[in-house]
mmCIF file of C-alpha atoms and ligand atoms in Angstrom:
data_model
loop_
_atom_site.group_PDB
_atom_site.id
_atom_site.type_symbol
_atom_site.label_atom_id
_atom_site.label_comp_id
_atom_site.label_asym_id
_atom_site.label_seq_id
_atom_site.Cartn_x
_atom_site.Cartn_y
_atom_site.Cartn_z
ATOM 1 C CA UNK A 1 -29.898 -48.340 -21.325
ATOM 2 C CA UNK A 2 -30.587 -47.120 -17.828
ATOM 3 C CA UNK A 3 -27.395 -48.696 -16.560
ATOM 4 C CA UNK A 4 -25.448 -47.079 -19.364
ATOM 5 C CA UNK A 5 -26.772 -43.613 -18.433
ATOM 6 C CA UNK A 6 -25.817 -44.208 -14.823
ATOM 7 C CA UNK A 7 -22.265 -45.212 -15.765
ATOM 8 C CA UNK A 8 -22.024 -42.257 -18.097
ATOM 9 C CA UNK A 9 -23.097 -39.802 -15.426
ATOM 10 C CA UNK A 10 -20.630 -41.338 -12.976
ATOM 11 C CA UNK A 11 -17.828 -40.955 -15.499
ATOM 12 C CA UNK A 12 -18.913 -37.375 -16.142
ATOM 13 C CA UNK A 13 -19.056 -36.592 -12.429
ATOM 14 C CA UNK A 14 -15.607 -38.101 -11.912
ATOM 15 C CA UNK A 15 -14.080 -36.118 -14.775
ATOM 16 C CA UNK A 16 -15.726 -32.952 -13.501
ATOM 17 C CA UNK A 17 -14.103 -33.533 -10.132
ATOM 18 C CA UNK A 18 -10.692 -33.994 -11.755
ATOM 19 C CA UNK A 19 -11.137 -30.733 -13.653
ATOM 20 C CA UNK A 20 -12.250 -28.939 -10.475
ATOM 21 C CA UNK A 21 -9.303 -30.270 -8.479
ATOM 22 C CA UNK A 22 -6.874 -29.287 -11.213
ATOM 23 C CA UNK A 23 -8.234 -25.750 -11.476
ATOM 24 C CA UNK A 24 -8.164 -25.473 -7.697
ATOM 25 C CA UNK A 25 -4.447 -26.204 -7.633
ATOM 26 C CA UNK A 26 -3.648 -23.695 -10.329
ATOM 27 C CA UNK A 27 -5.747 -20.878 -8.883
ATOM 28 C CA UNK A 28 -3.910 -20.607 -5.546
ATOM 29 C CA UNK A 29 -2.707 -22.964 -2.881
ATOM 30 C CA UNK A 30 0.683 -23.641 -4.378
ATOM 31 C CA UNK A 31 1.483 -20.057 -5.328
ATOM 32 C CA UNK A 32 2.761 -17.136 -3.281
ATOM 33 C CA UNK A 33 2.032 -13.737 -4.818
ATOM 34 C CA UNK A 34 4.724 -11.313 -3.661
ATOM 35 C CA UNK A 35 4.114 -7.593 -4.039
ATOM 36 C CA UNK A 36 7.081 -5.297 -4.545
ATOM 37 C CA UNK A 37 8.121 -1.916 -5.928
ATOM 38 C CA UNK A 38 10.805 -2.749 -8.479
ATOM 39 C CA UNK A 39 12.522 0.655 -8.243
ATOM 40 C CA UNK A 40 14.886 -0.212 -5.441
ATOM 41 C CA UNK A 41 18.159 -1.771 -6.628
ATOM 42 C CA UNK A 42 19.861 -3.998 -5.514
ATOM 43 C CA UNK A 43 16.746 -5.367 -3.753
ATOM 44 C CA UNK A 44 14.318 -5.215 -6.676
ATOM 45 C CA UNK A 45 14.593 -3.907 -10.201
ATOM 46 C CA UNK A 46 13.360 -4.655 -13.691
ATOM 47 C CA UNK A 47 15.761 -6.296 -16.113
ATOM 48 C CA UNK A 48 15.654 -8.205 -19.396
ATOM 49 C CA UNK A 49 16.463 -11.593 -17.824
ATOM 50 C CA UNK A 50 15.039 -11.518 -14.331
ATOM 51 C CA UNK A 51 14.901 -14.564 -12.069
ATOM 52 C CA UNK A 52 11.105 -14.210 -11.811
ATOM 53 C CA UNK A 53 9.780 -12.810 -15.107
ATOM 54 C CA UNK A 54 11.518 -9.478 -15.622
ATOM 55 C CA UNK A 55 12.175 -8.956 -11.910
ATOM 56 C CA UNK A 56 15.501 -9.450 -10.199
ATOM 57 C CA UNK A 57 17.370 -8.513 -7.041
ATOM 58 C CA UNK A 58 18.094 -9.627 -3.472
ATOM 59 C CA UNK A 59 14.412 -9.668 -2.480
ATOM 60 C CA UNK A 60 13.355 -11.503 -5.638
ATOM 61 C CA UNK A 61 15.989 -14.204 -5.023
ATOM 62 C CA UNK A 62 14.792 -14.534 -1.418
ATOM 63 C CA UNK A 63 11.137 -14.736 -2.539
ATOM 64 C CA UNK A 64 12.006 -17.459 -5.024
ATOM 65 C CA UNK A 65 13.821 -19.474 -2.358
ATOM 66 C CA UNK A 66 10.947 -19.126 0.130
ATOM 67 C CA UNK A 67 8.551 -20.507 -2.485
ATOM 68 C CA UNK A 68 10.925 -23.350 -3.383
ATOM 69 C CA UNK A 69 11.421 -24.306 0.266
ATOM 70 C CA UNK A 70 7.641 -24.749 0.509
ATOM 71 C CA UNK A 71 7.109 -26.518 -2.837
ATOM 72 C CA UNK A 72 5.305 -23.457 -4.106
ATOM 73 C CA UNK A 73 5.883 -21.013 -6.943
ATOM 74 C CA UNK A 74 6.531 -17.299 -6.486
ATOM 75 C CA UNK A 75 4.941 -14.656 -8.676
ATOM 76 C CA UNK A 76 5.630 -10.933 -8.522
ATOM 77 C CA UNK A 77 3.164 -8.041 -8.625
ATOM 78 C CA UNK A 78 4.890 -4.719 -9.173
ATOM 79 C CA UNK A 79 3.208 -1.670 -7.657
ATOM 80 C CA UNK A 80 3.899 1.624 -5.887
ATOM 81 C CA UNK A 81 5.559 1.199 -2.500
ATOM 82 C CA UNK A 82 2.698 3.066 -0.844
ATOM 83 C CA UNK A 83 0.133 0.556 -2.217
ATOM 84 C CA UNK A 84 1.719 -2.575 -0.723
ATOM 85 C CA UNK A 85 -0.095 -2.448 2.619
ATOM 86 C CA UNK A 86 -3.523 -2.023 1.008
ATOM 87 C CA UNK A 87 -2.758 -4.803 -1.489
ATOM 88 C CA UNK A 88 -2.009 -7.103 1.475
ATOM 89 C CA UNK A 89 -5.161 -6.102 3.264
ATOM 90 C CA UNK A 90 -7.442 -6.681 0.268
ATOM 91 C CA UNK A 91 -5.790 -9.977 -0.683
ATOM 92 C CA UNK A 92 -4.321 -8.816 -4.008
ATOM 93 C CA UNK A 93 -0.925 -10.059 -2.794
ATOM 94 C CA UNK A 94 0.056 -12.660 -0.171
ATOM 95 C CA UNK A 95 3.289 -11.039 0.995
ATOM 96 C CA UNK A 96 5.198 -7.789 0.466
ATOM 97 C CA UNK A 97 8.951 -8.041 -0.094
ATOM 98 C CA UNK A 98 10.286 -4.589 -0.851
ATOM 99 C CA UNK A 99 13.251 -3.681 1.337
ATOM 100 C CA UNK A 100 10.519 -2.731 3.760
ATOM 101 C CA UNK A 101 11.726 -1.348 7.068
ATOM 102 C CA UNK A 102 9.941 -2.582 10.173
ATOM 103 C CA UNK A 103 8.336 0.416 11.873
ATOM 104 C CA UNK A 104 5.843 0.612 14.746
ATOM 105 C CA UNK A 105 3.330 2.389 12.473
ATOM 106 C CA UNK A 106 3.504 -0.282 9.781
ATOM 107 C CA UNK A 107 3.326 -3.080 12.379
ATOM 108 C CA UNK A 108 -0.142 -1.816 13.262
ATOM 109 C CA UNK A 109 -1.320 -2.549 9.717
ATOM 110 C CA UNK A 110 0.645 -5.709 8.776
ATOM 111 C CA UNK A 111 2.551 -8.574 10.408
ATOM 112 C CA UNK A 112 6.320 -8.690 9.830
ATOM 113 C CA UNK A 113 8.586 -11.698 9.363
ATOM 114 C CA UNK A 114 11.940 -12.229 11.030
ATOM 115 C CA UNK A 115 14.136 -9.358 9.721
ATOM 116 C CA UNK A 116 16.662 -10.381 7.042
ATOM 117 C CA UNK A 117 18.746 -7.255 6.380
ATOM 118 C CA UNK A 118 20.036 -4.246 8.306
ATOM 119 C CA UNK A 119 20.289 -0.866 6.590
ATOM 120 C CA UNK A 120 20.369 2.820 7.457
ATOM 121 C CA UNK A 121 19.435 6.082 5.788
ATOM 122 C CA UNK A 122 22.263 8.018 4.150
ATOM 123 C CA UNK A 123 22.621 11.303 2.278
ATOM 124 C CA UNK A 124 23.629 11.337 -1.377
ATOM 125 C CA UNK A 125 25.262 14.629 -2.365
ATOM 126 C CA UNK A 126 27.449 16.050 -5.130
ATOM 127 C CA UNK A 127 31.155 15.280 -4.640
ATOM 128 C CA UNK A 128 31.923 18.949 -3.821
ATOM 129 C CA UNK A 129 29.076 19.310 -1.305
ATOM 130 C CA UNK A 130 29.807 20.763 2.147
ATOM 131 C CA UNK A 131 27.177 18.550 3.823
ATOM 132 C CA UNK A 132 28.925 16.428 6.455
ATOM 133 C CA UNK A 133 26.156 15.600 8.895
ATOM 134 C CA UNK A 134 22.350 15.517 8.917
ATOM 135 C CA UNK A 135 22.000 18.971 10.533
ATOM 136 C CA UNK A 136 23.968 20.486 7.625
ATOM 137 C CA UNK A 137 20.829 19.841 5.530
ATOM 138 C CA UNK A 138 18.954 22.566 7.468
ATOM 139 C CA UNK A 139 19.249 25.242 4.777
ATOM 140 C CA UNK A 140 19.605 22.876 1.791
ATOM 141 C CA UNK A 141 17.141 21.650 -0.836
ATOM 142 C CA UNK A 142 16.289 18.128 0.327
ATOM 143 C CA UNK A 143 14.670 15.398 -1.788
ATOM 144 C CA UNK A 144 13.217 12.129 -0.453
ATOM 145 C CA UNK A 145 11.167 9.289 -1.930
ATOM 146 C CA UNK A 146 7.491 9.389 -1.049
ATOM 147 C CA UNK A 147 6.505 6.962 1.711
ATOM 148 C CA UNK A 148 10.034 5.687 2.367
ATOM 149 C CA UNK A 149 11.466 5.780 5.877
ATOM 150 C CA UNK A 150 13.870 8.479 4.595
ATOM 151 C CA UNK A 151 10.878 10.828 4.347
ATOM 152 C CA UNK A 152 9.985 10.129 7.979
ATOM 153 C CA UNK A 153 13.589 10.806 9.065
ATOM 154 C CA UNK A 154 13.598 14.227 7.359
ATOM 155 C CA UNK A 155 10.167 15.008 8.820
ATOM 156 C CA UNK A 156 11.513 14.141 12.270
ATOM 157 C CA UNK A 157 14.451 16.508 11.733
ATOM 158 C CA UNK A 158 11.861 19.184 10.938
ATOM 159 C CA UNK A 159 13.329 20.304 7.591
ATOM 160 C CA UNK A 160 11.291 21.140 4.481
ATOM 161 C CA UNK A 161 11.720 18.723 1.583
ATOM 162 C CA UNK A 162 10.349 17.639 -1.762
ATOM 163 C CA UNK A 163 9.160 14.042 -2.306
ATOM 164 C CA UNK A 164 9.482 12.070 -5.541
ATOM 165 C CA UNK A 165 7.914 8.740 -6.446
ATOM 166 C CA UNK A 166 11.074 7.035 -7.678
ATOM 167 C CA UNK A 167 14.676 6.932 -6.517
ATOM 168 C CA UNK A 168 15.853 7.482 -10.092
ATOM 169 C CA UNK A 169 13.784 10.700 -10.314
ATOM 170 C CA UNK A 170 15.308 11.937 -7.052
ATOM 171 C CA UNK A 171 18.838 11.224 -8.279
ATOM 172 C CA UNK A 172 18.135 13.064 -11.533
ATOM 173 C CA UNK A 173 17.203 16.168 -9.504
ATOM 174 C CA UNK A 174 20.566 15.962 -7.753
ATOM 175 C CA UNK A 175 22.533 15.325 -10.954
ATOM 176 C CA UNK A 176 20.783 18.318 -12.573
ATOM 177 C CA UNK A 177 21.515 20.580 -9.560
ATOM 178 C CA UNK A 178 17.826 20.970 -8.766
ATOM 179 C CA UNK A 179 18.428 19.808 -5.202
ATOM 180 C CA UNK A 180 21.406 19.463 -2.833
ATOM 181 C CA UNK A 181 20.794 16.143 -1.123
ATOM 182 C CA UNK A 182 18.772 12.927 -1.461
ATOM 183 C CA UNK A 183 18.029 10.890 1.679
ATOM 184 C CA UNK A 184 17.636 7.186 0.903
ATOM 185 C CA UNK A 185 18.534 3.663 2.108
ATOM 186 C CA UNK A 186 22.254 2.778 2.193
ATOM 187 C CA UNK A 187 22.501 -0.167 -0.225
ATOM 188 C CA UNK A 188 20.326 1.588 -2.804
ATOM 189 C CA UNK A 189 22.446 4.728 -2.439
ATOM 190 C CA UNK A 190 25.560 2.655 -3.237
ATOM 191 C CA UNK A 191 23.912 1.509 -6.458
ATOM 192 C CA UNK A 192 22.875 5.013 -7.470
ATOM 193 C CA UNK A 193 26.317 6.534 -6.917
ATOM 194 C CA UNK A 194 27.847 3.654 -8.896
ATOM 195 C CA UNK A 195 25.519 4.421 -11.811
ATOM 196 C CA UNK A 196 26.008 8.220 -11.751
ATOM 197 C CA UNK A 197 29.278 10.163 -11.781
ATOM 198 C CA UNK A 198 30.121 12.981 -9.396
ATOM 199 C CA UNK A 199 28.057 11.820 -6.431
ATOM 200 C CA UNK A 200 29.087 10.636 -2.954
ATOM 201 C CA UNK A 201 27.478 9.210 0.152
ATOM 202 C CA UNK A 202 27.527 10.981 3.516
ATOM 203 C CA UNK A 203 26.638 8.943 6.591
ATOM 204 C CA UNK A 204 25.492 10.171 9.988
ATOM 205 C CA UNK A 205 24.945 7.305 12.384
ATOM 206 C CA UNK A 206 23.882 9.699 15.157
ATOM 207 C CA UNK A 207 21.001 11.073 13.105
ATOM 208 C CA UNK A 208 19.976 7.899 11.277
ATOM 209 C CA UNK A 209 19.382 4.735 13.259
ATOM 210 C CA UNK A 210 19.712 1.218 11.900
ATOM 211 C CA UNK A 211 16.649 -0.143 10.126
ATOM 212 C CA UNK A 212 15.628 -3.772 9.673
ATOM 213 C CA UNK A 213 14.054 -5.054 6.475
ATOM 214 C CA UNK A 214 11.357 -7.734 6.787
ATOM 215 C CA UNK A 215 8.619 -9.337 4.720
ATOM 216 C CA UNK A 216 5.047 -8.239 5.473
ATOM 217 C CA UNK A 217 1.897 -10.374 5.386
ATOM 218 C CA UNK A 218 -1.739 -9.591 6.094
ATOM 219 C CA UNK A 219 -2.392 -9.264 9.837
ATOM 220 C CA UNK A 220 -3.158 -12.697 11.283
ATOM 221 C CA UNK A 221 -1.876 -14.757 8.318
ATOM 222 C CA UNK A 222 0.241 -16.938 10.595
ATOM 223 C CA UNK A 223 0.094 -19.883 8.196
ATOM 224 C CA UNK A 224 2.108 -18.035 5.551
ATOM 225 C CA UNK A 225 4.208 -16.128 8.077
ATOM 226 C CA UNK A 226 5.386 -19.398 9.672
ATOM 227 C CA UNK A 227 6.472 -20.723 6.265
ATOM 228 C CA UNK A 228 8.278 -17.470 5.428
ATOM 229 C CA UNK A 229 10.008 -17.346 8.822
ATOM 230 C CA UNK A 230 11.205 -20.969 8.665
ATOM 231 C CA UNK A 231 12.727 -20.304 5.260
ATOM 232 C CA UNK A 232 14.305 -16.935 6.190
ATOM 233 C CA UNK A 233 15.762 -18.319 9.404
ATOM 234 C CA UNK A 234 17.305 -21.200 7.453
ATOM 235 C CA UNK A 235 18.731 -18.791 4.854
ATOM 236 C CA UNK A 236 20.157 -16.527 7.575
ATOM 237 C CA UNK A 237 21.741 -19.468 9.411
ATOM 238 C CA UNK A 238 23.353 -21.114 6.371
ATOM 239 C CA UNK A 239 24.640 -17.848 4.885
ATOM 240 C CA UNK A 240 22.328 -17.770 1.849
ATOM 241 C CA UNK A 241 21.084 -14.238 2.557
ATOM 242 C CA UNK A 242 24.634 -12.835 2.850
ATOM 243 C CA UNK A 243 25.642 -14.644 -0.331
ATOM 244 C CA UNK A 244 22.683 -13.260 -2.281
ATOM 245 C CA UNK A 245 23.251 -9.749 -0.880
ATOM 246 C CA UNK A 246 26.951 -9.795 -1.796
ATOM 247 C CA UNK A 247 26.206 -11.095 -5.277
ATOM 248 C CA UNK A 248 23.748 -8.297 -6.099
ATOM 249 C CA UNK A 249 25.829 -5.594 -4.411
ATOM 250 C CA UNK A 250 28.653 -6.388 -6.824
ATOM 251 C CA UNK A 251 26.695 -7.064 -9.995
ATOM 252 C CA UNK A 252 25.416 -4.412 -12.362
ATOM 253 C CA UNK A 253 21.755 -4.237 -11.396
ATOM 254 C CA UNK A 254 20.906 -2.566 -14.671
ATOM 255 C CA UNK A 255 21.976 -5.619 -16.597
ATOM 256 C CA UNK A 256 22.006 -8.384 -13.989
ATOM 257 C CA UNK A 257 21.427 -11.870 -15.332
HETATM 258 N N1 LIG B 301 13.414 0.875 3.535
HETATM 259 C C1 LIG B 301 12.594 1.936 3.050
HETATM 260 C C2 LIG B 301 11.227 1.863 3.650
HETATM 261 O O1 LIG B 301 10.860 0.857 4.175
HETATM 262 C C3 LIG B 301 12.497 1.959 1.525
HETATM 263 C C4 LIG B 301 11.887 0.730 0.968
HETATM 264 C C5 LIG B 301 11.664 0.733 -0.518
HETATM 265 O O2 LIG B 301 11.699 1.700 -1.180
HETATM 266 N N2 LIG B 301 11.422 -0.345 -1.147
HETATM 267 O O3 LIG B 301 10.494 2.806 3.597
#
């Protein structure tokens, strides 16, 4: 009887360990939680058949590949762009992939990966607008998206502006003649003018410098950053990033498959 109890408790202990190991694996370790703001086509947007749940875009494809390269799975947490840094700091997400421009200010709060995309700010205006360069915005009604680098650019120029939370809201203001110009990232601007008639893009390379997009991790998380960098560098070298970018630039991001 005694022996039987001993065997039974050993069996129980062993099965408990199996259960604990299994739950350990599913509660982290092999998963990367990417935070994004899925309001930024072609980099991230919500669609019926996304490649990760209902999320799709250049960044989502890159996130998926990074996870695959490391035998991990990628999950997406959608939140406001302004919340990404805090979510990294409090461990709600492991990495932020959101067309995020590397800036000195942000680099004080997070660590950035190797950059994977170069963009610039542009001005979206009505087709008949007389705005030709950034200084022409001086006496115009300017709209930016809150917390984006476009807001910082307009602040630096010293012009008053109104900030909206979403690119689509900003574009609606322009379409409805409630503002004269929206300052936003180049590839996203291309998408918005493709989706709305009567708009055009005005560039000013003297006023708006090139920006580099990179993935952000919590300061000091070198373990994850090394994995992300190895994967990004491979994808840059073998042309995967350019392929993905070209694919989403051409496709209809409102109904991408
Ligand atoms: N590149 C811009 C920035 O970093 C906008 C990014 C975004 O909206 N996802 O502020």
